[in-house]
Amino acid sequence: MRAALTRPSRPVPECATGDSGSAVELALAALEPALRRAARRLTRDADLLDDLIQEARICLWELDPTRFDLTNTSDLRYVCRALINRMWAGWRAEVGRGVP
Amino acid sequence: MTPNSRRSTAAPWPGYPRGAGGRWRRWGCRVPIPGAVRGGPHEQTEENRSGWPVPQAATAEDFAKWGKRLGLLRTDVTPGDILLQFNPGQKAFVRAGVVVRVLAYGWWTPNRPYVDVESIEGDAGPRGELAGGEALRVARRLSPRTGDRFLRWSEAGRGEGGDAAGEAA
């Protein structure tokens, strides 16, 4: 009887949570090969190539991939265009400073 | 008190839709109305009916159209607002959720501010992605410069938006 009285009632379900910050890593993993190919067309310099990829990562972080459905062609095209434009801008800035 | 908590047979207002099993439906998932909006103009009336003026919508874009028509879209956030996340690729709002609290404000660049909010959303995934199929509490970063807006529905019924409840019916 006492055991029945002290038995805990149904467990309270925890509120399911999510974090949109981790979506950037997932999107990067999917997009990075294409970004690397695009960056290689701009430069052969390994350091500059890494800098351009880094620019694209920052751009993706600012865009927030959770607002896009990357399986959708038009969304994917928009994101790739934005990231490549950002790499172009980075490349032009570096070339302006005399980096090959 | 929400419409579901009473198991009333009377509709909160004429035309209020019912879902499967006879339970009251709201836009896609049942989401608790944050306490921040209690005591506002949409508190339960003496007739024991909800005065929540937000109409049922199939998509976030429908919310945006309704909010735009009534002048309720804001770039600043208050707990209780409905967040509308913008997709610049599709040039449309793709997600709606209820803002539970504001976590932080910041700037990517001096002219690109953002706000971190905690929200309750339907059809989200554990990473906050679209069409995840779950109702979750999500930490999310939004920026008015990217097109995100906040639907200040609690101001419907004030001033020029005075006919909001009527429109919802």
PDB file of C-alpha atoms in Angstrom:
ATOM      1  CA  MET A   1       0.000   0.000   0.000  1.00  0.00           C
ATOM      2  CA  ARG A   2       2.781   2.392   1.014  1.00  0.00           C
ATOM      3  CA  ALA A   3       4.715   1.402  -2.095  1.00  0.00           C
ATOM      4  CA  ALA A   4       1.683   2.202  -4.192  1.00  0.00           C
ATOM      5  CA  LEU A   5       1.365   5.608  -2.550  1.00  0.00           C
ATOM      6  CA  THR A   6       5.015   6.493  -3.009  1.00  0.00           C
ATOM      7  CA  ARG A   7       5.280   5.158  -6.529  1.00  0.00           C
ATOM      8  CA  PRO A   8       6.073   8.042  -8.823  1.00  0.00           C
ATOM      9  CA  SER A   9       3.329   9.015 -11.161  1.00  0.00           C
ATOM     10  CA  ARG A  10       3.836   9.031 -14.904  1.00  0.00           C
ATOM     11  CA  PRO A  11       7.191  10.549 -15.818  1.00  0.00           C
ATOM     12  CA  VAL A  12       6.906  14.118 -16.980  1.00  0.00           C
ATOM     13  CA  PRO A  13       7.989  14.233 -20.614  1.00  0.00           C
ATOM     14  CA  GLU A  14      10.936  16.478 -21.281  1.00  0.00           C
ATOM     15  CA  CYS A  15      10.413  19.243 -23.760  1.00  0.00           C
ATOM     16  CA  ALA A  16      12.072  18.276 -27.025  1.00  0.00           C
ATOM     17  CA  THR A  17      14.612  20.867 -28.027  1.00  0.00           C
ATOM     18  CA  GLY A  18      16.594  21.762 -31.093  1.00  0.00           C
ATOM     19  CA  ASP A  19      19.497  24.034 -31.904  1.00  0.00           C
ATOM     20  CA  SER A  20      19.766  25.699 -35.285  1.00  0.00           C
ATOM     21  CA  GLY A  21      23.480  26.427 -34.741  1.00  0.00           C
ATOM     22  CA  SER A  22      24.448  22.836 -35.544  1.00  0.00           C
ATOM     23  CA  ALA A  23      22.776  23.063 -38.970  1.00  0.00           C
ATOM     24  CA  VAL A  24      25.728  25.078 -40.298  1.00  0.00           C
ATOM     25  CA  GLU A  25      28.132  22.160 -39.880  1.00  0.00           C
ATOM     26  CA  LEU A  26      25.775  19.793 -41.661  1.00  0.00           C
ATOM     27  CA  ALA A  27      25.280  22.182 -44.573  1.00  0.00           C
ATOM     28  CA  LEU A  28      29.014  22.843 -44.778  1.00  0.00           C
ATOM     29  CA  ALA A  29      29.769  19.147 -45.030  1.00  0.00           C
ATOM     30  CA  ALA A  30      27.392  18.917 -47.979  1.00  0.00           C
ATOM     31  CA  LEU A  31      28.572  22.070 -49.748  1.00  0.00           C
ATOM     32  CA  GLU A  32      32.308  22.123 -49.079  1.00  0.00           C
ATOM     33  CA  PRO A  33      33.415  19.929 -52.019  1.00  0.00           C
ATOM     34  CA  ALA A  34      31.580  22.198 -54.469  1.00  0.00           C
ATOM     35  CA  LEU A  35      32.995  25.298 -52.761  1.00  0.00           C
ATOM     36  CA  ARG A  36      36.506  23.906 -52.957  1.00  0.00           C
ATOM     37  CA  ARG A  37      36.105  23.261 -56.690  1.00  0.00           C
ATOM     38  CA  ALA A  38      34.843  26.823 -57.193  1.00  0.00           C
ATOM     39  CA  ALA A  39      37.719  28.246 -55.143  1.00  0.00           C
ATOM     40  CA  ARG A  40      40.279  26.249 -57.159  1.00  0.00           C
ATOM     41  CA  ARG A  41      39.060  27.988 -60.304  1.00  0.00           C
ATOM     42  CA  LEU A  42      39.875  31.318 -58.680  1.00  0.00           C
ATOM     43  CA  THR A  43      43.329  30.551 -57.306  1.00  0.00           C
ATOM     44  CA  ARG A  44      46.062  27.927 -57.100  1.00  0.00           C
ATOM     45  CA  ASP A  45      47.460  29.438 -53.924  1.00  0.00           C
ATOM     46  CA  ALA A  46      46.656  27.052 -51.051  1.00  0.00           C
ATOM     47  CA  ASP A  47      46.533  29.750 -48.372  1.00  0.00           C
ATOM     48  CA  LEU A  48      44.270  31.990 -50.430  1.00  0.00           C
ATOM     49  CA  LEU A  49      42.071  28.989 -51.230  1.00  0.00           C
ATOM     50  CA  ASP A  50      41.627  28.287 -47.522  1.00  0.00           C
ATOM     51  CA  ASP A  51      40.836  31.970 -46.921  1.00  0.00           C
ATOM     52  CA  LEU A  52      38.142  31.886 -49.612  1.00  0.00           C
ATOM     53  CA  ILE A  53      36.594  28.753 -48.135  1.00  0.00           C
ATOM     54  CA  GLN A  54      36.608  30.481 -44.769  1.00  0.00           C
ATOM     55  CA  GLU A  55      34.782  33.473 -46.307  1.00  0.00           C
ATOM     56  CA  ALA A  56      32.150  31.091 -47.664  1.00  0.00           C
ATOM     57  CA  ARG A  57      31.756  29.479 -44.226  1.00  0.00           C
ATOM     58  CA  ILE A  58      31.142  32.874 -42.640  1.00  0.00           C
ATOM     59  CA  CYS A  59      28.627  33.708 -45.350  1.00  0.00           C
ATOM     60  CA  LEU A  60      26.776  30.435 -44.761  1.00  0.00           C
ATOM     61  CA  TRP A  61      26.730  31.082 -41.016  1.00  0.00           C
ATOM     62  CA  GLU A  62      25.246  34.528 -41.625  1.00  0.00           C
ATOM     63  CA  LEU A  63      22.694  33.219 -44.118  1.00  0.00           C
ATOM     64  CA  ASP A  64      21.544  30.517 -41.661  1.00  0.00           C
ATOM     65  CA  PRO A  65      20.975  27.281 -43.608  1.00  0.00           C
ATOM     66  CA  THR A  66      17.875  26.403 -41.544  1.00  0.00           C
ATOM     67  CA  ARG A  67      15.852  28.818 -43.643  1.00  0.00           C
ATOM     68  CA  PHE A  68      16.683  26.857 -46.789  1.00  0.00           C
ATOM     69  CA  ASP A  69      15.688  23.437 -47.985  1.00  0.00           C
ATOM     70  CA  LEU A  70      18.951  22.302 -49.547  1.00  0.00           C
ATOM     71  CA  THR A  71      17.207  19.444 -51.329  1.00  0.00           C
ATOM     72  CA  ASN A  72      15.267  22.081 -53.253  1.00  0.00           C
ATOM     73  CA  THR A  73      17.067  23.078 -56.452  1.00  0.00           C
ATOM     74  CA  SER A  74      16.225  26.782 -56.335  1.00  0.00           C
ATOM     75  CA  ASP A  75      17.283  27.067 -52.678  1.00  0.00           C
ATOM     76  CA  LEU A  76      20.515  25.191 -53.352  1.00  0.00           C
ATOM     77  CA  ARG A  77      21.237  27.418 -56.339  1.00  0.00           C
ATOM     78  CA  TYR A  78      20.629  30.563 -54.274  1.00  0.00           C
ATOM     79  CA  VAL A  79      22.918  29.430 -51.439  1.00  0.00           C
ATOM     80  CA  CYS A  80      25.721  28.352 -53.802  1.00  0.00           C
ATOM     81  CA  ARG A  81      25.473  31.628 -55.717  1.00  0.00           C
ATOM     82  CA  ALA A  82      25.654  33.652 -52.471  1.00  0.00           C
ATOM     83  CA  LEU A  83      28.682  31.699 -51.225  1.00  0.00           C
ATOM     84  CA  ILE A  84      30.534  31.889 -54.540  1.00  0.00           C
ATOM     85  CA  ASN A  85      29.828  35.637 -54.762  1.00  0.00           C
ATOM     86  CA  ARG A  86      31.319  36.011 -51.307  1.00  0.00           C
ATOM     87  CA  MET A  87      34.417  34.081 -52.403  1.00  0.00           C
ATOM     88  CA  TRP A  88      34.679  36.292 -55.499  1.00  0.00           C
ATOM     89  CA  ALA A  89      34.555  39.389 -53.287  1.00  0.00           C
ATOM     90  CA  GLY A  90      37.264  37.908 -51.050  1.00  0.00           C
ATOM     91  CA  TRP A  91      39.402  37.019 -54.062  1.00  0.00           C
ATOM     92  CA  ARG A  92      39.077  40.538 -55.529  1.00  0.00           C
ATOM     93  CA  ALA A  93      40.064  42.064 -52.184  1.00  0.00           C
ATOM     94  CA  GLU A  94      43.129  39.806 -51.976  1.00  0.00           C
ATOM     95  CA  VAL A  95      44.131  40.464 -55.601  1.00  0.00           C
ATOM     96  CA  GLY A  96      43.750  44.182 -54.918  1.00  0.00           C
ATOM     97  CA  ARG A  97      46.338  43.784 -52.175  1.00  0.00           C
ATOM     98  CA  GLY A  98      48.734  42.090 -54.585  1.00  0.00           C
ATOM     99  CA  VAL A  99      48.241  38.443 -53.656  1.00  0.00           C
ATOM    100  CA  PRO A 100      48.320  36.203 -56.794  1.00  0.00           C
TER     101      PRO A 100
ATOM    102  CA  MET B   1      -6.984  28.625 -20.797  1.00  0.00           C
ATOM    103  CA  THR B   2      -6.945  27.293 -24.300  1.00  0.00           C
ATOM    104  CA  PRO B   3      -9.899  26.093 -26.339  1.00  0.00           C
ATOM    105  CA  ASN B   4      -8.778  22.481 -25.800  1.00  0.00           C
ATOM    106  CA  SER B   5      -8.683  22.738 -22.029  1.00  0.00           C
ATOM    107  CA  ARG B   6     -12.427  23.154 -21.706  1.00  0.00           C
ATOM    108  CA  ARG B   7     -13.726  20.475 -24.059  1.00  0.00           C
ATOM    109  CA  SER B   8     -16.458  22.889 -24.873  1.00  0.00           C
ATOM    110  CA  THR B   9     -18.792  22.093 -27.713  1.00  0.00           C
ATOM    111  CA  ALA B  10     -19.179  25.739 -28.627  1.00  0.00           C
ATOM    112  CA  ALA B  11     -16.718  27.172 -31.125  1.00  0.00           C
ATOM    113  CA  PRO B  12     -14.596  30.054 -29.769  1.00  0.00           C
ATOM    114  CA  TRP B  13     -15.923  32.058 -32.664  1.00  0.00           C
ATOM    115  CA  PRO B  14     -18.055  31.165 -35.673  1.00  0.00           C
ATOM    116  CA  GLY B  15     -16.183  29.084 -38.199  1.00  0.00           C
ATOM    117  CA  TYR B  16     -13.388  27.992 -35.813  1.00  0.00           C
ATOM    118  CA  PRO B  17     -12.085  24.753 -37.362  1.00  0.00           C
ATOM    119  CA  ARG B  18     -12.034  21.394 -35.635  1.00  0.00           C
ATOM    120  CA  GLY B  19      -9.336  18.783 -36.212  1.00  0.00           C
ATOM    121  CA  ALA B  20      -9.400  15.007 -36.062  1.00  0.00           C
ATOM    122  CA  GLY B  21     -11.074  13.695 -32.915  1.00  0.00           C
ATOM    123  CA  GLY B  22     -13.068  16.859 -32.471  1.00  0.00           C
ATOM    124  CA  ARG B  23     -10.236  18.791 -30.811  1.00  0.00           C
ATOM    125  CA  TRP B  24      -9.778  22.426 -31.648  1.00  0.00           C
ATOM    126  CA  ARG B  25      -7.134  23.059 -34.229  1.00  0.00           C
ATOM    127  CA  ARG B  26      -4.648  25.839 -34.632  1.00  0.00           C
ATOM    128  CA  TRP B  27      -2.188  26.298 -37.452  1.00  0.00           C
ATOM    129  CA  GLY B  28      -0.703  22.834 -37.819  1.00  0.00           C
ATOM    130  CA  CYS B  29       0.264  21.996 -34.240  1.00  0.00           C
ATOM    131  CA  ARG B  30      -1.044  22.743 -30.779  1.00  0.00           C
ATOM    132  CA  VAL B  31       1.235  25.370 -29.304  1.00  0.00           C
ATOM    133  CA  PRO B  32       0.778  26.878 -25.841  1.00  0.00           C
ATOM    134  CA  ILE B  33       0.185  30.594 -25.813  1.00  0.00           C
ATOM    135  CA  PRO B  34       3.015  32.091 -23.731  1.00  0.00           C
ATOM    136  CA  GLY B  35       2.022  33.646 -20.431  1.00  0.00           C
ATOM    137  CA  ALA B  36       3.436  36.945 -21.624  1.00  0.00           C
ATOM    138  CA  VAL B  37       0.281  37.689 -23.523  1.00  0.00           C
ATOM    139  CA  ARG B  38      -2.169  36.873 -20.726  1.00  0.00           C
ATOM    140  CA  GLY B  39      -4.196  39.801 -19.584  1.00  0.00           C
ATOM    141  CA  GLY B  40      -3.937  41.407 -22.983  1.00  0.00           C
ATOM    142  CA  PRO B  41      -6.853  42.329 -25.163  1.00  0.00           C
ATOM    143  CA  HIS B  42      -7.350  38.669 -26.145  1.00  0.00           C
ATOM    144  CA  GLU B  43      -7.896  37.225 -22.663  1.00  0.00           C
ATOM    145  CA  GLN B  44     -10.917  34.924 -22.311  1.00  0.00           C
ATOM    146  CA  THR B  45     -14.086  36.931 -22.418  1.00  0.00           C
ATOM    147  CA  GLU B  46     -17.002  36.667 -20.035  1.00  0.00           C
ATOM    148  CA  GLU B  47     -18.766  34.498 -22.595  1.00  0.00           C
ATOM    149  CA  ASN B  48     -15.980  31.944 -22.007  1.00  0.00           C
ATOM    150  CA  ARG B  49     -14.706  32.300 -25.544  1.00  0.00           C
ATOM    151  CA  SER B  50     -11.179  32.834 -26.761  1.00  0.00           C
ATOM    152  CA  GLY B  51     -10.499  36.159 -28.343  1.00  0.00           C
ATOM    153  CA  TRP B  52      -7.276  35.003 -30.011  1.00  0.00           C
ATOM    154  CA  PRO B  53      -7.442  36.892 -33.280  1.00  0.00           C
ATOM    155  CA  VAL B  54      -4.878  34.979 -35.354  1.00  0.00           C
ATOM    156  CA  PRO B  55      -6.589  33.081 -38.157  1.00  0.00           C
ATOM    157  CA  GLN B  56      -5.762  29.507 -39.053  1.00  0.00           C
ATOM    158  CA  ALA B  57      -3.085  29.479 -41.715  1.00  0.00           C
ATOM    159  CA  ALA B  58      -1.640  26.707 -43.834  1.00  0.00           C
ATOM    160  CA  THR B  59       1.741  28.383 -44.287  1.00  0.00           C
ATOM    161  CA  ALA B  60       3.927  31.044 -42.719  1.00  0.00           C
ATOM    162  CA  GLU B  61       3.323  33.138 -45.817  1.00  0.00           C
ATOM    163  CA  ASP B  62      -0.396  33.233 -44.955  1.00  0.00           C
ATOM    164  CA  PHE B  63       0.471  34.626 -41.511  1.00  0.00           C
ATOM    165  CA  ALA B  64       2.677  37.233 -43.146  1.00  0.00           C
ATOM    166  CA  LYS B  65      -0.073  38.326 -45.511  1.00  0.00           C
ATOM    167  CA  TRP B  66      -2.512  38.652 -42.638  1.00  0.00           C
ATOM    168  CA  GLY B  67       0.007  40.558 -40.511  1.00  0.00           C
ATOM    169  CA  LYS B  68       0.973  42.827 -43.368  1.00  0.00           C
ATOM    170  CA  ARG B  69      -2.646  43.672 -44.068  1.00  0.00           C
ATOM    171  CA  LEU B  70      -3.149  44.703 -40.443  1.00  0.00           C
ATOM    172  CA  GLY B  71       0.248  46.391 -40.066  1.00  0.00           C
ATOM    173  CA  LEU B  72       1.461  43.918 -37.422  1.00  0.00           C
ATOM    174  CA  LEU B  73       4.836  42.894 -38.877  1.00  0.00           C
ATOM    175  CA  ARG B  74       7.745  44.168 -36.771  1.00  0.00           C
ATOM    176  CA  THR B  75      11.528  44.088 -36.957  1.00  0.00           C
ATOM    177  CA  ASP B  76      11.884  44.133 -33.158  1.00  0.00           C
ATOM    178  CA  VAL B  77      10.918  41.166 -31.011  1.00  0.00           C
ATOM    179  CA  THR B  78       8.867  40.673 -27.860  1.00  0.00           C
ATOM    180  CA  PRO B  79       8.140  37.334 -26.170  1.00  0.00           C
ATOM    181  CA  GLY B  80       4.803  36.058 -27.428  1.00  0.00           C
ATOM    182  CA  ASP B  81       5.312  37.280 -30.992  1.00  0.00           C
ATOM    183  CA  ILE B  82       5.015  34.859 -33.893  1.00  0.00           C
ATOM    184  CA  LEU B  83       8.367  34.695 -35.654  1.00  0.00           C
ATOM    185  CA  LEU B  84       8.366  34.550 -39.440  1.00  0.00           C
ATOM    186  CA  GLN B  85      11.577  33.284 -40.996  1.00  0.00           C
ATOM    187  CA  PHE B  86      12.257  34.523 -44.510  1.00  0.00           C
ATOM    188  CA  ASN B  87      13.801  32.502 -47.317  1.00  0.00           C
ATOM    189  CA  PRO B  88      15.499  34.931 -49.724  1.00  0.00           C
ATOM    190  CA  GLY B  89      15.840  32.201 -52.357  1.00  0.00           C
ATOM    191  CA  GLN B  90      12.088  31.651 -52.587  1.00  0.00           C
ATOM    192  CA  LYS B  91      11.346  35.256 -51.562  1.00  0.00           C
ATOM    193  CA  ALA B  92       8.773  33.959 -49.079  1.00  0.00           C
ATOM    194  CA  PHE B  93       8.331  33.284 -45.383  1.00  0.00           C
ATOM    195  CA  VAL B  94       8.921  29.604 -44.769  1.00  0.00           C
ATOM    196  CA  ARG B  95       8.616  29.147 -41.010  1.00  0.00           C
ATOM    197  CA  ALA B  96       6.424  30.340 -38.158  1.00  0.00           C
ATOM    198  CA  GLY B  97       6.862  29.813 -34.432  1.00  0.00           C
ATOM    199  CA  VAL B  98       6.022  31.377 -31.101  1.00  0.00           C
ATOM    200  CA  VAL B  99       8.829  33.362 -29.470  1.00  0.00           C
ATOM    201  CA  VAL B 100       9.236  32.176 -25.887  1.00  0.00           C
ATOM    202  CA  ARG B 101      12.103  34.456 -24.885  1.00  0.00           C
ATOM    203  CA  VAL B 102      14.806  36.643 -26.292  1.00  0.00           C
ATOM    204  CA  LEU B 103      18.282  35.205 -25.637  1.00  0.00           C
ATOM    205  CA  ALA B 104      20.646  37.860 -27.022  1.00  0.00           C
ATOM    206  CA  TYR B 105      21.148  40.691 -29.469  1.00  0.00           C
ATOM    207  CA  GLY B 106      24.220  41.110 -31.657  1.00  0.00           C
ATOM    208  CA  TRP B 107      25.689  42.308 -34.952  1.00  0.00           C
ATOM    209  CA  TRP B 108      27.366  40.384 -37.760  1.00  0.00           C
ATOM    210  CA  THR B 109      28.522  43.705 -39.161  1.00  0.00           C
ATOM    211  CA  PRO B 110      27.648  47.218 -37.942  1.00  0.00           C
ATOM    212  CA  ASN B 111      24.625  47.379 -40.269  1.00  0.00           C
ATOM    213  CA  ARG B 112      23.538  43.730 -39.909  1.00  0.00           C
ATOM    214  CA  PRO B 113      21.956  43.121 -36.501  1.00  0.00           C
ATOM    215  CA  TYR B 114      20.581  39.794 -35.353  1.00  0.00           C
ATOM    216  CA  VAL B 115      18.588  38.502 -32.432  1.00  0.00           C
ATOM    217  CA  ASP B 116      18.784  35.078 -30.799  1.00  0.00           C
ATOM    218  CA  VAL B 117      15.429  33.779 -29.650  1.00  0.00           C
ATOM    219  CA  GLU B 118      14.018  30.620 -28.160  1.00  0.00           C
ATOM    220  CA  SER B 119      10.865  29.592 -29.921  1.00  0.00           C
ATOM    221  CA  ILE B 120       8.345  26.789 -30.076  1.00  0.00           C
ATOM    222  CA  GLU B 121       7.805  25.575 -33.609  1.00  0.00           C
ATOM    223  CA  GLY B 122       5.944  22.879 -35.418  1.00  0.00           C
ATOM    224  CA  ASP B 123       7.412  20.747 -38.225  1.00  0.00           C
ATOM    225  CA  ALA B 124      11.002  21.431 -37.158  1.00  0.00           C
ATOM    226  CA  GLY B 125      13.968  19.090 -36.925  1.00  0.00           C
ATOM    227  CA  PRO B 126      16.533  18.780 -34.125  1.00  0.00           C
ATOM    228  CA  ARG B 127      18.848  21.114 -36.048  1.00  0.00           C
ATOM    229  CA  GLY B 128      16.044  23.593 -36.654  1.00  0.00           C
ATOM    230  CA  GLU B 129      15.709  22.528 -40.271  1.00  0.00           C
ATOM    231  CA  LEU B 130      12.549  22.835 -42.317  1.00  0.00           C
ATOM    232  CA  ALA B 131      10.041  19.979 -42.502  1.00  0.00           C
ATOM    233  CA  GLY B 132      11.557  18.058 -39.583  1.00  0.00           C
ATOM    234  CA  GLY B 133       8.153  16.779 -38.522  1.00  0.00           C
ATOM    235  CA  GLU B 134       8.412  17.556 -34.795  1.00  0.00           C
ATOM    236  CA  ALA B 135       7.172  20.268 -32.456  1.00  0.00           C
ATOM    237  CA  LEU B 136      10.304  21.542 -30.727  1.00  0.00           C
ATOM    238  CA  ARG B 137      11.679  24.304 -28.582  1.00  0.00           C
ATOM    239  CA  VAL B 138      14.421  25.738 -30.778  1.00  0.00           C
ATOM    240  CA  ALA B 139      17.187  28.291 -30.241  1.00  0.00           C
ATOM    241  CA  ARG B 140      17.251  30.348 -33.410  1.00  0.00           C
ATOM    242  CA  ARG B 141      19.104  33.364 -34.818  1.00  0.00           C
ATOM    243  CA  LEU B 142      17.033  35.796 -36.863  1.00  0.00           C
ATOM    244  CA  SER B 143      17.908  38.984 -38.679  1.00  0.00           C
ATOM    245  CA  PRO B 144      15.559  41.693 -39.942  1.00  0.00           C
ATOM    246  CA  ARG B 145      18.137  42.481 -42.647  1.00  0.00           C
ATOM    247  CA  THR B 146      17.687  38.975 -44.068  1.00  0.00           C
ATOM    248  CA  GLY B 147      13.932  39.580 -44.163  1.00  0.00           C
ATOM    249  CA  ASP B 148      12.791  37.940 -40.926  1.00  0.00           C
ATOM    250  CA  ARG B 149       9.835  39.571 -39.220  1.00  0.00           C
ATOM    251  CA  PHE B 150       7.872  39.247 -35.988  1.00  0.00           C
ATOM    252  CA  LEU B 151       4.097  39.185 -36.009  1.00  0.00           C
ATOM    253  CA  ARG B 152       2.919  41.315 -33.046  1.00  0.00           C
ATOM    254  CA  TRP B 153      -0.485  39.646 -33.006  1.00  0.00           C
ATOM    255  CA  SER B 154      -1.262  40.951 -29.515  1.00  0.00           C
ATOM    256  CA  GLU B 155      -1.675  44.396 -31.067  1.00  0.00           C
ATOM    257  CA  ALA B 156      -4.416  43.187 -33.373  1.00  0.00           C
ATOM    258  CA  GLY B 157      -7.593  44.853 -32.288  1.00  0.00           C
ATOM    259  CA  ARG B 158      -5.860  48.059 -31.280  1.00  0.00           C
ATOM    260  CA  GLY B 159      -6.112  51.144 -33.424  1.00  0.00           C
ATOM    261  CA  GLU B 160      -6.287  50.452 -37.140  1.00  0.00           C
ATOM    262  CA  GLY B 161      -6.139  46.680 -36.645  1.00  0.00           C
ATOM    263  CA  GLY B 162      -9.472  46.803 -34.804  1.00  0.00           C
ATOM    264  CA  ASP B 163     -11.265  44.428 -37.112  1.00  0.00           C
ATOM    265  CA  ALA B 164      -8.797  41.576 -36.685  1.00  0.00           C
ATOM    266  CA  ALA B 165     -11.042  39.243 -34.703  1.00  0.00           C
ATOM    267  CA  GLY B 166     -13.805  39.749 -37.175  1.00  0.00           C
ATOM    268  CA  GLU B 167     -11.485  38.908 -40.045  1.00  0.00           C
ATOM    269  CA  ALA B 168     -10.361  35.725 -38.307  1.00  0.00           C
ATOM    270  CA  ALA B 169     -13.941  34.538 -38.147  1.00  0.00           C
TER     271      ALA B 169
END
